[in-house]
Every structure is written in structure tokens, then in C-alpha cells.
Coordinates of C-alpha atoms in Angstrom, one line a residue:
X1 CA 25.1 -26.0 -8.1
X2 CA 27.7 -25.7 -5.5
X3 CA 30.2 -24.6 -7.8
X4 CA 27.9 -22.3 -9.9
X5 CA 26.9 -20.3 -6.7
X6 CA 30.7 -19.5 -5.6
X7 CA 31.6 -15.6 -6.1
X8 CA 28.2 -14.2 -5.3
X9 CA 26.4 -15.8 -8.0
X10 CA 22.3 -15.3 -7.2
X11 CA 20.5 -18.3 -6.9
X12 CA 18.3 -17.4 -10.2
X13 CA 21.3 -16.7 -11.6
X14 CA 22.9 -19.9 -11.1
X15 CA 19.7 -21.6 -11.9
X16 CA 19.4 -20.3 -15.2
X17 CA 23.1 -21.3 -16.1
X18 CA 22.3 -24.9 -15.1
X19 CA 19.0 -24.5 -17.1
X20 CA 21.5 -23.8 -20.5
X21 CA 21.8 -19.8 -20.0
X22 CA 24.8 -17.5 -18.8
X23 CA 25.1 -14.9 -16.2
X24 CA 24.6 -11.1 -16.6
X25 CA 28.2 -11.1 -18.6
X26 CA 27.7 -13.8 -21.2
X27 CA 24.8 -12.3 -23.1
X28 CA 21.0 -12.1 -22.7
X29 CA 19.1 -15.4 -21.3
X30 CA 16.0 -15.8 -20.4
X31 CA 15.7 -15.6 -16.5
X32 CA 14.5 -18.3 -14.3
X33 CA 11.7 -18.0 -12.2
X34 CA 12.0 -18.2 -8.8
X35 CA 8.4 -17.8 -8.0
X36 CA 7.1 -20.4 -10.7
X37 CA 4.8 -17.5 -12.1
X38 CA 5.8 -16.4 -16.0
X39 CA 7.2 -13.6 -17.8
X40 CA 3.7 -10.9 -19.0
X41 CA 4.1 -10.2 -22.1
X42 CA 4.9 -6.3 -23.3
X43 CA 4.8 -5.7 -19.6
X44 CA 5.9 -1.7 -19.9
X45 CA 9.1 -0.9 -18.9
X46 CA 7.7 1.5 -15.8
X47 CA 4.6 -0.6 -14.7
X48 CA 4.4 -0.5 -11.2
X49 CA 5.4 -3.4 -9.2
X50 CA 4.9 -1.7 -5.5
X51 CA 4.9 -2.7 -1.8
X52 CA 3.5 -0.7 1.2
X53 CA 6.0 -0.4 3.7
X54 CA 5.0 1.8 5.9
X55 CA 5.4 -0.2 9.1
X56 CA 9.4 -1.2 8.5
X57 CA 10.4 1.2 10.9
X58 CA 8.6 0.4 13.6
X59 CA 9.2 -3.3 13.3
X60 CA 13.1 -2.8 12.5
X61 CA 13.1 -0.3 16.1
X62 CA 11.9 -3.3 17.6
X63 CA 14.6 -6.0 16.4
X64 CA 12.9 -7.2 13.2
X65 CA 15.8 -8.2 10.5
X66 CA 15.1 -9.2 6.9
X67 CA 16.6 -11.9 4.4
X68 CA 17.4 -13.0 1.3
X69 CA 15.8 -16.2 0.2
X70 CA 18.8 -17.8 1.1
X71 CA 18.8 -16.7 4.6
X72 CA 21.1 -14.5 4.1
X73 CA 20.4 -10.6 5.5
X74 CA 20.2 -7.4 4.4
X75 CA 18.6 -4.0 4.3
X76 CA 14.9 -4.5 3.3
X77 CA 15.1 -2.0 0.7
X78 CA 18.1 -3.8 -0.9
X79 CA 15.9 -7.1 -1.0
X80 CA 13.1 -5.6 -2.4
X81 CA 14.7 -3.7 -5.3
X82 CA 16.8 -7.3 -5.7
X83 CA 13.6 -8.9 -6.1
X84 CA 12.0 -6.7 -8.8
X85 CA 10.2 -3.9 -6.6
X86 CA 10.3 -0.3 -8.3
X87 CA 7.7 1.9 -5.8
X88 CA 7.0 1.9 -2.3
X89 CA 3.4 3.1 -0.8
X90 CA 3.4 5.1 2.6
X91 CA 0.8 6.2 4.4
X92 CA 0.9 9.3 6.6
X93 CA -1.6 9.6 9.4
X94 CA -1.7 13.5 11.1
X95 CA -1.0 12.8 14.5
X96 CA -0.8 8.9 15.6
X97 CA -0.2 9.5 18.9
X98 CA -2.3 9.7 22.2
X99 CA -3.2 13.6 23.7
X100 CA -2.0 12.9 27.1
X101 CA 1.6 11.6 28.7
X102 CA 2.8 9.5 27.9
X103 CA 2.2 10.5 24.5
X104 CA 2.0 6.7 23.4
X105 CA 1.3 6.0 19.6
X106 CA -2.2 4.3 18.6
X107 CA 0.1 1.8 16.5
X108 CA 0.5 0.2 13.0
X109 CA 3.5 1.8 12.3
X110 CA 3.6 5.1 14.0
X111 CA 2.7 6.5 10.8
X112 CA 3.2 10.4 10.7
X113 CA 5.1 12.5 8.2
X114 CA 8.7 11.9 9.6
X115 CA 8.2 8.4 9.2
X116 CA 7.1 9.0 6.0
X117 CA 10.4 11.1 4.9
X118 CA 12.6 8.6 6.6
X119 CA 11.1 5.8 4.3
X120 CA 10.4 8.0 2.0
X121 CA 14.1 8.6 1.3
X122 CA 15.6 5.3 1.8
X123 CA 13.1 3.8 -0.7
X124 CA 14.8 7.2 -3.1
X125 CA 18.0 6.0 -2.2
X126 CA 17.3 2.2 -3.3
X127 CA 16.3 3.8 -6.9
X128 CA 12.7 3.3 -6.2
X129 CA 9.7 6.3 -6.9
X130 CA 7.3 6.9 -3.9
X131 CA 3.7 7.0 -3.6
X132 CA 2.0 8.9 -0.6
X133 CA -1.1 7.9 0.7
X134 CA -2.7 11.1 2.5
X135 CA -5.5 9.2 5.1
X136 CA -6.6 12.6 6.7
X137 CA -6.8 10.9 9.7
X138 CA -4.8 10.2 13.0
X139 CA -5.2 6.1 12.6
X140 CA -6.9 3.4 10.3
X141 CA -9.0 5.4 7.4
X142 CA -11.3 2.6 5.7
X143 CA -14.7 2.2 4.6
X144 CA -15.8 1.4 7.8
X145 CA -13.9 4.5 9.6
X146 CA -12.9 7.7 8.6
X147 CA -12.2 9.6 11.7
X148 CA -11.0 13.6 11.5
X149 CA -7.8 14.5 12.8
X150 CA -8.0 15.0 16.7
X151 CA -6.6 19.0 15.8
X152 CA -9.9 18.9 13.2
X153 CA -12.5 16.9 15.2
X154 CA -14.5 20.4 15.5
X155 CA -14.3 21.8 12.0
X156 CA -17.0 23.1 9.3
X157 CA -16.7 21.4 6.3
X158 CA -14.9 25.1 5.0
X159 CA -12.0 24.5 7.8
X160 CA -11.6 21.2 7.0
X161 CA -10.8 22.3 3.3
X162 CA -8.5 24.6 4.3
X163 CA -6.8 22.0 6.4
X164 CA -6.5 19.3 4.1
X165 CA -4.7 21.4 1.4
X166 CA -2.7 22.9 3.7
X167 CA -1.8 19.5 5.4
X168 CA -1.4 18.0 1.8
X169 CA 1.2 21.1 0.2
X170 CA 3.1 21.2 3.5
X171 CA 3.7 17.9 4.2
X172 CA 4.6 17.3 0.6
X173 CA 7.0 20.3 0.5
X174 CA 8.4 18.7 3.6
X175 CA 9.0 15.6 1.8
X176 CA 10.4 16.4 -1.5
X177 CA 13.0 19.1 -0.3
X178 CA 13.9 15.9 2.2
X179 CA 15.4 14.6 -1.3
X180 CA 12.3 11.7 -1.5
X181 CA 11.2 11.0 -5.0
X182 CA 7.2 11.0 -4.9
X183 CA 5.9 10.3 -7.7
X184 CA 2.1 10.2 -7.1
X185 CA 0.0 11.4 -4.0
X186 CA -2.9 9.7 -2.6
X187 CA -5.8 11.6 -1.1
X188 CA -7.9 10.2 1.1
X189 CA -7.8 6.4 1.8
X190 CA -10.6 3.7 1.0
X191 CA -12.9 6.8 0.8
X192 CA -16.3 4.6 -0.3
X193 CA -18.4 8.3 0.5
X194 CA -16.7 9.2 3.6
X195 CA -13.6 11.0 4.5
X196 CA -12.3 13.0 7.8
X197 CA -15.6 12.5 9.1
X198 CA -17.8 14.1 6.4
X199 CA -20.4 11.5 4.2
X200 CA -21.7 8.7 4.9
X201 CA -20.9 7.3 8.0
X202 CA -21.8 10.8 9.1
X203 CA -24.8 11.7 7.2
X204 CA -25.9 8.3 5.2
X205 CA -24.9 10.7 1.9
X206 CA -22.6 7.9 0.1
X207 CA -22.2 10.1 -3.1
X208 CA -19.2 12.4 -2.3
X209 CA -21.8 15.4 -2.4
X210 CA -21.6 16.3 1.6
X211 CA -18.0 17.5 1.5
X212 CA -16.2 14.5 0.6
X213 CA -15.9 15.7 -3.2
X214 CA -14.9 19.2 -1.4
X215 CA -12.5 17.9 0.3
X216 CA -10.8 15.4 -2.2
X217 CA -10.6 18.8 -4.5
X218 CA -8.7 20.5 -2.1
X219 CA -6.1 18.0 -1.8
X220 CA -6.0 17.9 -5.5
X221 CA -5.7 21.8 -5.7
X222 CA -2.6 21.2 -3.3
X223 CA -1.0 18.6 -5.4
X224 CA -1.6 21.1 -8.1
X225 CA -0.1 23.6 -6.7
X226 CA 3.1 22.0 -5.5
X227 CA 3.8 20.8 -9.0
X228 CA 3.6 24.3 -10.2
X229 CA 6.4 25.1 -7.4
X230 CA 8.4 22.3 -8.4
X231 CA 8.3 22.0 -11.6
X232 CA 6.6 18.1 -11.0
X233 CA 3.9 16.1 -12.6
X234 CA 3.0 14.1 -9.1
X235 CA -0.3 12.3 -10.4
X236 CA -3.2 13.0 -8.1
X237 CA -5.0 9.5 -7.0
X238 CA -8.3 8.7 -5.5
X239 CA -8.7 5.6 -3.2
X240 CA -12.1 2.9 -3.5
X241 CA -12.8 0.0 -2.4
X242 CA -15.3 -2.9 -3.2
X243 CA -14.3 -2.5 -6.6
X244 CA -16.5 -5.1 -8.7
X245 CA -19.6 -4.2 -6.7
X246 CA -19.3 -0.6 -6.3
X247 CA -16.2 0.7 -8.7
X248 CA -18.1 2.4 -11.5
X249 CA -20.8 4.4 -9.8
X250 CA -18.1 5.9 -7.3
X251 CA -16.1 6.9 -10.5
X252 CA -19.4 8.1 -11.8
X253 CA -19.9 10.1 -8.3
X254 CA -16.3 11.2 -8.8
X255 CA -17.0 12.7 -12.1
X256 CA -20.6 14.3 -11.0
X257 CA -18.4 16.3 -8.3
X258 CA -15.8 17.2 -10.4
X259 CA -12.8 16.6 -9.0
X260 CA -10.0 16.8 -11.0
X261 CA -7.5 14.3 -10.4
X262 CA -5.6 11.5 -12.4
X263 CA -5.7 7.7 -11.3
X264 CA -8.3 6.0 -10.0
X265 CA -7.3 3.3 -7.9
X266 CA -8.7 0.6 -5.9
X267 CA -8.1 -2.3 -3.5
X268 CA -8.2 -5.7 -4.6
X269 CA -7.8 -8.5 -2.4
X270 CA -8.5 -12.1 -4.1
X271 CA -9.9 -13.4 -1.5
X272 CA -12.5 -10.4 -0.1
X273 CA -13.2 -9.7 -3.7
X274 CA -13.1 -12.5 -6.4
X275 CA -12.1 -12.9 -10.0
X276 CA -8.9 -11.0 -11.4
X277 CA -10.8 -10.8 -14.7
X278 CA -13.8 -8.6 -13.1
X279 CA -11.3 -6.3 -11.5
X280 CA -9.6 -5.7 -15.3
X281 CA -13.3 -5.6 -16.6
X282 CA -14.2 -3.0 -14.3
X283 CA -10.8 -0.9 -14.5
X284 CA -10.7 -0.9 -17.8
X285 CA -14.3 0.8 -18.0
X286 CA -13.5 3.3 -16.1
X287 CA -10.2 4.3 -17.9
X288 CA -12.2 4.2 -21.3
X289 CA -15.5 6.4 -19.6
X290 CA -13.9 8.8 -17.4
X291 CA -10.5 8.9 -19.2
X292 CA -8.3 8.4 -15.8
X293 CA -5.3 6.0 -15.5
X294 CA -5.9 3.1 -13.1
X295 CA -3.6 0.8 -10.7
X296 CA -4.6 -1.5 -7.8
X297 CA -3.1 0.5 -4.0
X298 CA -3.9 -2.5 -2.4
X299 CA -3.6 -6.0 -2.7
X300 CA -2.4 -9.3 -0.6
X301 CA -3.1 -12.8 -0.2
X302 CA -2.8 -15.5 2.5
X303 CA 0.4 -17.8 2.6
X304 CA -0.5 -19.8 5.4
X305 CA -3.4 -19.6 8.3
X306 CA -0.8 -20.0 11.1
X307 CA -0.5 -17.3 13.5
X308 CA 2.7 -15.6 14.0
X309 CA 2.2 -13.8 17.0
X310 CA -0.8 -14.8 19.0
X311 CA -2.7 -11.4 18.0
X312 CA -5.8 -12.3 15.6
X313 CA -5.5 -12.1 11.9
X314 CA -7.9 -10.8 9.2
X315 CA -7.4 -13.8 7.6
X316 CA -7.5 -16.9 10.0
X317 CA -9.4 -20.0 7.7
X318 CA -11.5 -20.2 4.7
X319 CA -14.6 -19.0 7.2
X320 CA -12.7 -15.7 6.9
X321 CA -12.4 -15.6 3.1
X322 CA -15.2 -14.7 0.6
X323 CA -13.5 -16.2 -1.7
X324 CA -10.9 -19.1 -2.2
X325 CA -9.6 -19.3 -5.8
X326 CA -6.2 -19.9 -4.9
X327 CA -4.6 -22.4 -2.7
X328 CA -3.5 -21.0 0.7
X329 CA 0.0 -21.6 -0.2
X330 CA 3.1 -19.5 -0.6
X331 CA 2.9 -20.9 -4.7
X332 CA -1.5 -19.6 -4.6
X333 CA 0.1 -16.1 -3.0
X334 CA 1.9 -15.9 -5.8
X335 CA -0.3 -17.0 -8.7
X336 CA -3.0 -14.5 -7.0
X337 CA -0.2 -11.7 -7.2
X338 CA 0.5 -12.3 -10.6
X339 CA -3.2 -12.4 -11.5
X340 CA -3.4 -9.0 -10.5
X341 CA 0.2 -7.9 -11.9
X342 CA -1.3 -9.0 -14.9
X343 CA -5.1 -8.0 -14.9
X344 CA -4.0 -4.5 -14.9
X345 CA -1.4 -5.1 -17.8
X346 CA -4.2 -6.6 -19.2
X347 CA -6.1 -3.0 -19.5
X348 CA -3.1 -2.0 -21.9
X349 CA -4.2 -4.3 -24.4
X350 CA -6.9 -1.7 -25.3
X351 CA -6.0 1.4 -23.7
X352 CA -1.9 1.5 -24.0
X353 CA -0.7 3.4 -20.5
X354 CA -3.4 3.6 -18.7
X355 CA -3.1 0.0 -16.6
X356 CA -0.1 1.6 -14.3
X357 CA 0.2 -1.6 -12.3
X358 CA -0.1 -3.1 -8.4
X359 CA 1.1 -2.4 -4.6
X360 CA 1.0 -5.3 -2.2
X361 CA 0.1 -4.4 0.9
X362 CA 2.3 -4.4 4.0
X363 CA 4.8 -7.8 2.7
X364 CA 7.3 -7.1 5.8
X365 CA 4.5 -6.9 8.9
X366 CA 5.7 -10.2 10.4
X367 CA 4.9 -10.9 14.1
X368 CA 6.8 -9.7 16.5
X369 CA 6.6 -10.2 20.3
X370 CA 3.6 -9.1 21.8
X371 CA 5.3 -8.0 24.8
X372 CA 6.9 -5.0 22.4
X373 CA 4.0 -3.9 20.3
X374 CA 2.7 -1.4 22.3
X375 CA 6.1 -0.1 22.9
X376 CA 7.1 0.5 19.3
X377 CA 3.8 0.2 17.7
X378 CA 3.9 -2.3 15.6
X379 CA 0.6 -4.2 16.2
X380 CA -2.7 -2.9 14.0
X381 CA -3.7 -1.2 17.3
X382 CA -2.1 -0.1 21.1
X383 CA -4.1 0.4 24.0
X384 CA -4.2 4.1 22.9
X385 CA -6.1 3.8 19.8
X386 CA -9.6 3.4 21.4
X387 CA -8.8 7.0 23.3
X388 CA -9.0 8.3 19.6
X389 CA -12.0 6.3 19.2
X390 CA -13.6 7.5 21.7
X391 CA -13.3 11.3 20.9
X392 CA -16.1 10.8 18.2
X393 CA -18.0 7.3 19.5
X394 CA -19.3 6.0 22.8
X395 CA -17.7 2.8 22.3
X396 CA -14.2 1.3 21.2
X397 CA -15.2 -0.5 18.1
X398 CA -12.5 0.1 15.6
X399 CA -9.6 0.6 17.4
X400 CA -8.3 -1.1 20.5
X401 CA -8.2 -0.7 24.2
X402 CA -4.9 -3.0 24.3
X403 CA -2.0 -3.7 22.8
X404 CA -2.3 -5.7 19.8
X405 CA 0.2 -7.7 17.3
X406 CA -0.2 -8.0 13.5
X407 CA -2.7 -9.0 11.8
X408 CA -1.0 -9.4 8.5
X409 CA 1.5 -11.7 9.6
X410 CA 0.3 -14.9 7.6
X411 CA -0.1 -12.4 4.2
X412 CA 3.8 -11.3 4.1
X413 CA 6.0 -12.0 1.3
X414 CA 8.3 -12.6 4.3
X415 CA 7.7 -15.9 6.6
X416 CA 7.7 -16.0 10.1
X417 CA 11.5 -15.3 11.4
X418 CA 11.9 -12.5 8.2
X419 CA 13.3 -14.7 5.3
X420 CA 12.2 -13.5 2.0
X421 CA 9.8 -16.2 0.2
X422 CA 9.5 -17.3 -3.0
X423 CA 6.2 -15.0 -3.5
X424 CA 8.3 -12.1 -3.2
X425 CA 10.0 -12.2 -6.4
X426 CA 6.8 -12.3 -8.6
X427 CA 7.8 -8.6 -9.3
X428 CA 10.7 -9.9 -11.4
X429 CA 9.6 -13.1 -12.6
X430 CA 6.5 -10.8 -14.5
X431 CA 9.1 -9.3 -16.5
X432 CA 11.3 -12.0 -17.0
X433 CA 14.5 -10.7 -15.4
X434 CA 16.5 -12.5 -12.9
X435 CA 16.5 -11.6 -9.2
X436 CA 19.0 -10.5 -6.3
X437 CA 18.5 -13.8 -3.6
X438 CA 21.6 -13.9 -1.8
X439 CA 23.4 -11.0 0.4
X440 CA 26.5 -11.7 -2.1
X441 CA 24.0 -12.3 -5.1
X442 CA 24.3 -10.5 -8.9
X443 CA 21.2 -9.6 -10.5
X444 CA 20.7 -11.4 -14.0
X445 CA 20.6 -8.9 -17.2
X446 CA 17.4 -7.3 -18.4

């Protein structure tokens, strides 16, 4: 092997040749595995095989470095092209940052459209398209909050229309004349009947029918509009959650409203919401009812139930998990990523093109030192979050009245001091085409 990895060989590369096959210029092999997890069959040359990045820059300001597997560094970007990745998902909050001096963000990334354009563009320059993920919101938009913009907070339901598709077509001009490649545009995020503080956290409407259809049309009639000025076809996507339980009748709430968009999409996380095979039963009955292309925005899984940084994690033992049908395990991370890759290929088998594929969710949000996080923001939450909070609640519930770390750190496809895992390179291993692992490494031939 130590001969075999000499002139910037890859170590999949050189595995494969000690396995019987030849490198990238001696003719077509079959690629070995670095994950353990197979080649899908008639995987589609485009299928999505996405991260969500949107914290890198925070974490890199703050000294975070990433590797190869071999230890070896390198630009993320780099590494996650090398290992198979062909989209990146960013989320853009309105305004992440407190109201008063010292102007200090709420956190998770510092999340606002630069951020956005800076990723946005080096994810263009790495060859990969770009998905953004519109949370109408100045922090964390999920099923459990969905707090307006601080600039919004007072709004009718008619201003808040206004101001989503105005939000949505500027920012997006902003971005693509930036040079980044967007592809497909999120709006709203984890919107299970409430967005930008319409529905039902408001009201206790769930069914999109108190301004939350309203509003997901407007940011569709922005999306529209831009591709008419452009000359795209960026697909519009809307964003659910609790997909087994609740999937169908918010498609069916979707299509009562009649908002026109394109891709429905969900999170899916193995361990919050079960069986692979009732996530592809449930996609694939939307795509054949409602006729809409479908992809999972969100997935993950455990590694490890270590802690990184000190800060709590979502995930911190099996107490914490719904579900355990994979071991916590860098090989279970990657069999439950596959599971999904391949659920959602699975929809192909009887609706060709309509199973666009996967994004796992935040791979590079390692721990960093706590000391830092409220300085650069990359913990889930600063001491300035709960200020946000506070604007529309009595209490801090949600957010945070101190600094906090990750709480993702044990669910990266990167361990602990940044090294790349074997998990990571699921996204080629599905396709059956060798990865980048080395700073000096060649990529196999497709």
C-alpha cells in the first residue's frame, strides 16, 4: 500500500488497485467503498447528494480547519466535492443580529444574506448548484417557532406578503448577479401551519388557511418572477416536517390553498422519525397525487453520544432517540444515510425524476471552544438570541440567554478535531465512483 499511495494516489484509489482494478488512467473499475455502503443502482446522473453548510464561516472565523480522511487538510469545499457532494443548502435568516450595541449575532452561523453569497459562491466555484432555504425569520424557524423578522414583528398579513416577495426577489437578485449558482429556493422552513408568525402557533389554524398559504405564494410569485428576469428555472420548494405522521395532509393543505410551487420536501431524521421505507412510501404518494417532485432538506444521524464541546446535544443517548434502527456508530451513520440516499431513489422506480435526492444537515458543525461561541456565533444560540425571543414571548424558551456551543457536534461527518470520516463519503460510494481522501489524492474515473 505504501507504494501504491506514492504520487498522490487517493486512498480509494489505491485500494481498488490492490483489490484487482486500475486508477483513473487504466480504464473503468469498479470503485471501492470507503464508507462500506454499496453502489444504488440507476442512481441518476443529477440526484442530489447535498450538505447544509451554512455555519462554515462562522466556525472557519473562529479557527476551525477541515481534513481529508487521511488527516491531511484542505478547503471544505474541496473535501466535499472529493467525497461525492454536488449541492450545498444555505439558510438565510433576515437579520441575525441583536437591535442594540453591540450589535452581537443571536448565533448558529450568523446566517444573513452575505453569508449566504459568500458560501454561496464558493460552493459555485467547487462545481456544486445551490439551494436557498428562505426561513423568514431573524433565527431558528421550526415547527415549534416561527418568529417574524424584528423589521416585520408589527405587520398585517397584506405587509407581510409584500415583504416576503420582496425579501425573496431581492435577496435572490443579490445572489445570482454575485455569480452563485442556485438552483432551487426554499420558502419558508419546517413550516408544519406556521410561518413569520401567522398560523398555528398564532391562531391554532394548522391548515395554511390564516396567511401561511398567502405567504408561501408570495415567495413563489417572487421565484417566478426572477426566473422570468433571468432566464432560470430555480424550482420553488416547500418545507414539512413529521413526515410519516403528518406528510400527506399538509401536501393536501398545500394543494387546498393553491400554492404553486414544485418540490415538496421534508426532514427526515432516522432516529426522530423511523423506517426509510415509510418516508419513500409517503414521498412517493405525494409525487403520484399532487404531481410535485420530492427530496429529503434535512437529514443526519448520530456517530457517537460524546460531547464535543460541553454545550448539550439534541442527541445525547438512546433516551433522546425515538428511534434506534441503526447502531450509534460512524458505520450506522452511514448505513442510515444511504437508507435515505436510496429511499428517495427508490421513488424513481415508479415515477422516473421525481425522487431528486437528500441534504445532510450541518456535517462540518464540530465543537469549538465555548469561550469563542458567542464571539463568532457558532453555538445553536448566544446570549442575544433570547432578546429576539423576547420581542414576541414573556419568556426565553427557544432561544438562549447565554452563549451556547453546538449541538450537532456528535452528528458531523467530521469527528471531533475536523478529520473527514468514513460516513462522509456515502455520496460517492452510492454511485459507485471513487473518492478524493488525501490533500494530494486523484479521484477514481466515473
Amino acid at each position: 500500500m505504501k507504494n501504491l499511495c506514492r504520487a498522490g494516489l487517493s486512498l480509494a484509489v489505491a485500494a481498488a488497485m490492490m483489490l484487482g482494478g486500475t486508477s483513473a488512467g487504466m480504464g473503468q473499475v469498479k470503485a471501492a467503498s470507503v464508507s462500506g455502503m454499496p453502489e444504488i443502482a440507476d442512481l441518476p446522473d443529477d440526484f442530489i447528494r447535498g450538505v447544509d453548510i451554512s455555519a462554515v464561516t462562522a466556525l472557519e472565523k473562529s479557527g476551525i480547519s477541515y481534513k481529508y480522511l487521511d488527516g491531511t487538510g484542505g478547503d471544505i469545499f474541496d473535501i466535499l466535492s472529493g467525497a461525492g457532494v454536488n449541492y450545498v443548502r444555505i439558510r438565510i435568516w433576515n437579520n441575525p443580529y441583536d437591535s442594540e450595541p453591540p450589535y452581537k449575532s443571536y448565533g448558529g452561523g450568523n446566517c444573513d444574506l452575505y453569508n449566504a453569497k459568500i458560501l454561496g459562491k464558493r460552493a459555485t466555484d467547487a462545481g456544486m448548484k445551490v439551494f436557498i432555504d428562505f426561513q423568514y425569520s431573524d433565527f431558528w424557524a421550526d415547527p415549534a417557532k416561527q418568529f417574524a423578522p424584528k423589521a416585520w414583528a408589527d405587520y398585517s398579513l397584506d405587509y407581510k406578503k409584500d415583504a416576503v416577495y420582496n425579501f425573496t426577489y431581492d435577496s435572490l437578485r443579490e445572489l445570482l448577479d454575485y455569480g452563485v449558482d442556485v438552483r432551487m429556493v426554499q420558502i419558508g422552513n419546517e413550516t408544519n401551519g406556521s410561518m413569520c408568525g401567522m398560523g398555528g402557533l398564532v391562531d391554532d389554524v394548522w391548515d395554511l388557511s390564516t396567511g401561511v398559504g398567502a405567504l408561501m405564494q408570495q415567495g413563489c410569485y417572487a421565484v417566478d418572477d426572477i426566473n422570468s428576469a433571468y432566464g432560470k428555472n430555480l424550482l420553488k420548494v416547500l418545507h414539512f416536517t413529521t413526515l410519516v405522521a403528518n406528510g400527506e395532509w399538509y401536501a393536501e393543505q398545500v394543494n387546498k390553498m393553491g400554492v404553486n410551487y414544485d418540490v415538496f420536501a421534508a426532514s427526515f431524521y432516522p432516529m426522530w422519525d423511523g423506517a426509510t421505507t415509510d418516508m419513500k412510501t409517503v414521498l412517493t404518494n405525494i409525487a403520484k397525487t399532487y404531481n410535485k417532485k420530492v427530496m429529503v432538506a434535512e437529514t443526519g444521524y448520530p456517530y457517537t453520544f460524546d460531547n464535543a464541546d460541553g454545550s448539550s446535544n439534541n442527541i445525547s443517548g438512546y433516551d433522546t432517540m425515538k428511534y434506534s434502527n441503526y447502531e450509534v456508530s460512524v458505520s450506522g451513520q452511514a448505513q442510515a444515510l444511504y437508507d435515505v440516499f436510496n429511499g428517495i431513489a427508490g421513488v424513481n422506480d415508479s415515477l422516473p425524476g421525481y425522487g431528486l435526492g437528500a441534504f445532510y444537515w450541518e456535517p462540518e458543525w464540530i465543537g469549538v471552544d465555548m469561550a469563542t461561541c458567542g464571539e463568532y456565533g457558532t453555538g445553536w444560540a448566544s446570549s442575544a438570541s433570547g432578546n429576539y425571543e423576547k420581542l414576541f414571548t414573556s419568556t426565553v424558551k427557544e432561544y438562549s440567554t447565554t452563549d451556547q456551543g453546538s449541538s450537532w457536534d456528535n452528528m458531523t461527518l467530521f469527528d471531533k478535531d475536523g478529520k473527514a470520516t468514513q460516513a462522509l463519503y456515502v455520496f460517492n460510494d452510492i454511485r459507485g465512483v471513487n473518492s478524493v481522501t488525501s490533500a494530494g489524492g486523484t479521484a477514481g474515473a466515473e
